[in-house]
């Protein structure tokens, strides 16, 4: 069971491992959209958007509902919204850590050397 869960997680995160897929999910978090809407909002070619939607669909992260000659895409699980928010928080924490490290380095670099000859 643990191996199956680990494999699911690995496949799931692999499916998220593309900036365009993440952008698509962010847009779908705002509400259902068809391919044309996604293309317009992203400013990308339709084939690129369709290709990434296909990967997300195959991994059951999004699903499409056909309406006449359009397919409207939705998040399969709204917890994706929470996952994206947590990823953003982790990113922000990483930036804070990096900024703190740079500040420390900058402070160390700008300090005047101690006068060792005064003893």
PDB file of C-alpha atoms in Angstrom:
ATOM      1  CA  UNK A   1       0.000   0.000   0.000  1.00  0.00           C
ATOM      2  CA  UNK A   2       2.776   2.484   0.876  1.00  0.00           C
ATOM      3  CA  UNK A   3       4.531   1.797  -2.415  1.00  0.00           C
ATOM      4  CA  UNK A   4       1.299   2.434  -4.331  1.00  0.00           C
ATOM      5  CA  UNK A   5       0.771   5.700  -2.469  1.00  0.00           C
ATOM      6  CA  UNK A   6       4.373   6.780  -3.066  1.00  0.00           C
ATOM      7  CA  UNK A   7       4.019   5.975  -6.773  1.00  0.00           C
ATOM      8  CA  UNK A   8       0.764   7.948  -6.941  1.00  0.00           C
ATOM      9  CA  UNK A   9       2.456  10.944  -5.306  1.00  0.00           C
ATOM     10  CA  UNK A  10       5.448  10.719  -7.649  1.00  0.00           C
ATOM     11  CA  UNK A  11       3.185  10.533 -10.723  1.00  0.00           C
ATOM     12  CA  UNK A  12       0.992  13.327  -9.386  1.00  0.00           C
ATOM     13  CA  UNK A  13       3.883  15.715  -8.795  1.00  0.00           C
ATOM     14  CA  UNK A  14       5.422  14.747 -12.126  1.00  0.00           C
ATOM     15  CA  UNK A  15       2.173  15.826 -13.776  1.00  0.00           C
ATOM     16  CA  UNK A  16       2.480  19.210 -12.046  1.00  0.00           C
ATOM     17  CA  UNK A  17       6.129  19.638 -13.051  1.00  0.00           C
ATOM     18  CA  UNK A  18       5.627  22.138 -15.849  1.00  0.00           C
ATOM     19  CA  UNK A  19       5.093  25.919 -15.530  1.00  0.00           C
ATOM     20  CA  UNK A  20       2.307  25.990 -18.128  1.00  0.00           C
ATOM     21  CA  UNK A  21       0.411  23.225 -16.314  1.00  0.00           C
ATOM     22  CA  UNK A  22       0.712  25.148 -13.063  1.00  0.00           C
ATOM     23  CA  UNK A  23      -0.608  28.287 -14.785  1.00  0.00           C
ATOM     24  CA  UNK A  24      -3.537  26.335 -16.207  1.00  0.00           C
ATOM     25  CA  UNK A  25      -4.375  25.031 -12.731  1.00  0.00           C
ATOM     26  CA  UNK A  26      -4.145  28.537 -11.263  1.00  0.00           C
ATOM     27  CA  UNK A  27      -6.605  29.784 -13.875  1.00  0.00           C
ATOM     28  CA  UNK A  28      -8.955  26.845 -13.334  1.00  0.00           C
ATOM     29  CA  UNK A  29      -8.828  27.563  -9.594  1.00  0.00           C
ATOM     30  CA  UNK A  30     -10.593  30.831 -10.468  1.00  0.00           C
ATOM     31  CA  UNK A  31     -13.336  28.931 -12.322  1.00  0.00           C
ATOM     32  CA  UNK A  32     -14.038  26.585 -15.221  1.00  0.00           C
ATOM     33  CA  UNK A  33     -12.638  27.607 -18.588  1.00  0.00           C
ATOM     34  CA  UNK A  34     -12.561  26.324 -22.145  1.00  0.00           C
ATOM     35  CA  UNK A  35      -9.384  26.001 -24.223  1.00  0.00           C
ATOM     36  CA  UNK A  36      -9.924  29.333 -26.007  1.00  0.00           C
ATOM     37  CA  UNK A  37     -10.289  31.164 -22.694  1.00  0.00           C
ATOM     38  CA  UNK A  38      -7.155  29.504 -21.345  1.00  0.00           C
ATOM     39  CA  UNK A  39      -5.214  30.340 -24.511  1.00  0.00           C
ATOM     40  CA  UNK A  40      -6.250  33.992 -24.315  1.00  0.00           C
ATOM     41  CA  UNK A  41      -5.417  34.314 -20.620  1.00  0.00           C
ATOM     42  CA  UNK A  42      -2.077  32.541 -20.970  1.00  0.00           C
ATOM     43  CA  UNK A  43      -1.127  34.055 -24.308  1.00  0.00           C
ATOM     44  CA  UNK A  44       0.036  30.704 -25.618  1.00  0.00           C
ATOM     45  CA  UNK A  45      -0.665  28.640 -28.711  1.00  0.00           C
ATOM     46  CA  UNK A  46      -3.652  26.335 -28.579  1.00  0.00           C
ATOM     47  CA  UNK A  47      -1.609  23.240 -29.253  1.00  0.00           C
ATOM     48  CA  UNK A  48       0.611  23.929 -26.206  1.00  0.00           C
ATOM     49  CA  UNK A  49      -2.398  24.485 -23.945  1.00  0.00           C
ATOM     50  CA  UNK A  50      -4.200  21.423 -25.334  1.00  0.00           C
ATOM     51  CA  UNK A  51      -1.107  19.272 -24.874  1.00  0.00           C
ATOM     52  CA  UNK A  52      -0.740  20.306 -21.228  1.00  0.00           C
ATOM     53  CA  UNK A  53      -4.468  19.850 -20.593  1.00  0.00           C
ATOM     54  CA  UNK A  54      -4.175  16.343 -22.009  1.00  0.00           C
ATOM     55  CA  UNK A  55      -1.472  15.475 -19.477  1.00  0.00           C
ATOM     56  CA  UNK A  56      -3.512  16.934 -16.621  1.00  0.00           C
ATOM     57  CA  UNK A  57      -6.604  15.070 -17.841  1.00  0.00           C
ATOM     58  CA  UNK A  58      -4.729  11.755 -18.153  1.00  0.00           C
ATOM     59  CA  UNK A  59      -3.571  12.092 -14.536  1.00  0.00           C
ATOM     60  CA  UNK A  60      -7.132  12.892 -13.392  1.00  0.00           C
ATOM     61  CA  UNK A  61      -6.183  16.359 -12.186  1.00  0.00           C
ATOM     62  CA  UNK A  62      -8.677  18.115 -14.469  1.00  0.00           C
ATOM     63  CA  UNK A  63     -11.689  16.938 -16.413  1.00  0.00           C
ATOM     64  CA  UNK A  64     -13.505  18.258 -19.438  1.00  0.00           C
ATOM     65  CA  UNK A  65     -17.203  18.662 -20.066  1.00  0.00           C
ATOM     66  CA  UNK A  66     -18.251  18.844 -23.711  1.00  0.00           C
ATOM     67  CA  UNK A  67     -20.744  21.584 -24.528  1.00  0.00           C
ATOM     68  CA  UNK A  68     -21.647  21.743 -28.212  1.00  0.00           C
ATOM     69  CA  UNK A  69     -18.272  22.103 -29.942  1.00  0.00           C
ATOM     70  CA  UNK A  70     -16.373  23.283 -26.820  1.00  0.00           C
ATOM     71  CA  UNK A  71     -14.832  21.467 -23.906  1.00  0.00           C
ATOM     72  CA  UNK A  72     -14.895  23.277 -20.584  1.00  0.00           C
ATOM     73  CA  UNK A  73     -12.206  22.237 -18.118  1.00  0.00           C
ATOM     74  CA  UNK A  74     -12.518  22.036 -14.348  1.00  0.00           C
ATOM     75  CA  UNK A  75     -10.371  20.955 -11.445  1.00  0.00           C
ATOM     76  CA  UNK A  76     -11.214  17.397 -10.439  1.00  0.00           C
ATOM     77  CA  UNK A  77     -10.404  18.133  -6.794  1.00  0.00           C
ATOM     78  CA  UNK A  78     -10.588  21.616  -5.289  1.00  0.00           C
ATOM     79  CA  UNK A  79      -7.775  20.681  -2.891  1.00  0.00           C
ATOM     80  CA  UNK A  80      -5.489  21.540  -5.831  1.00  0.00           C
ATOM     81  CA  UNK A  81      -6.202  25.190  -4.927  1.00  0.00           C
ATOM     82  CA  UNK A  82      -4.891  24.563  -1.412  1.00  0.00           C
ATOM     83  CA  UNK A  83      -1.861  22.707  -2.776  1.00  0.00           C
ATOM     84  CA  UNK A  84      -0.976  25.637  -5.047  1.00  0.00           C
ATOM     85  CA  UNK A  85      -1.360  28.025  -2.126  1.00  0.00           C
ATOM     86  CA  UNK A  86       0.935  25.896   0.050  1.00  0.00           C
ATOM     87  CA  UNK A  87       3.492  25.742  -2.773  1.00  0.00           C
ATOM     88  CA  UNK A  88       3.413  29.549  -2.917  1.00  0.00           C
ATOM     89  CA  UNK A  89       3.954  29.740   0.855  1.00  0.00           C
ATOM     90  CA  UNK A  90       6.934  27.365   0.593  1.00  0.00           C
ATOM     91  CA  UNK A  91       8.336  29.528  -2.208  1.00  0.00           C
ATOM     92  CA  UNK A  92       7.889  32.666  -0.073  1.00  0.00           C
ATOM     93  CA  UNK A  93       9.591  30.967   2.898  1.00  0.00           C
ATOM     94  CA  UNK A  94      12.458  30.012   0.613  1.00  0.00           C
ATOM     95  CA  UNK A  95      12.796  33.636  -0.518  1.00  0.00           C
ATOM     96  CA  UNK A  96      12.763  34.839   3.091  1.00  0.00           C
ATOM     97  CA  UNK A  97      15.506  32.350   3.974  1.00  0.00           C
ATOM     98  CA  UNK A  98      17.563  33.456   0.959  1.00  0.00           C
ATOM     99  CA  UNK A  99      17.074  37.128   1.813  1.00  0.00           C
ATOM    100  CA  UNK A 100      18.140  36.505   5.425  1.00  0.00           C
ATOM    101  CA  UNK A 101      21.231  34.684   4.258  1.00  0.00           C
ATOM    102  CA  UNK A 102      22.091  37.527   1.865  1.00  0.00           C
ATOM    103  CA  UNK A 103      21.580  40.093   4.634  1.00  0.00           C
ATOM    104  CA  UNK A 104      23.890  38.145   6.930  1.00  0.00           C
ATOM    105  CA  UNK A 105      26.479  37.836   4.185  1.00  0.00           C
ATOM    106  CA  UNK A 106      26.163  41.537   3.407  1.00  0.00           C
ATOM    107  CA  UNK A 107      26.543  42.447   7.101  1.00  0.00           C
ATOM    108  CA  UNK A 108      29.620  40.228   7.408  1.00  0.00           C
ATOM    109  CA  UNK A 109      31.091  41.697   4.238  1.00  0.00           C
ATOM    110  CA  UNK A 110      30.556  45.337   5.208  1.00  0.00           C
ATOM    111  CA  UNK A 111      31.867  45.056   8.776  1.00  0.00           C
ATOM    112  CA  UNK A 112      35.245  46.611   9.259  1.00  0.00           C
ATOM    113  CA  UNK A 113      37.978  44.111  10.078  1.00  0.00           C
ATOM    114  CA  UNK A 114      38.833  43.996  13.744  1.00  0.00           C
ATOM    115  CA  UNK A 115      42.075  45.664  14.667  1.00  0.00           C
ATOM    116  CA  UNK A 116      44.277  42.822  15.845  1.00  0.00           C
ATOM    117  CA  UNK A 117      47.298  45.071  16.313  1.00  0.00           C
ATOM    118  CA  UNK A 118      45.907  46.932  19.370  1.00  0.00           C
ATOM    119  CA  UNK A 119      46.854  44.225  21.886  1.00  0.00           C
TER     120      UNK A 119
END
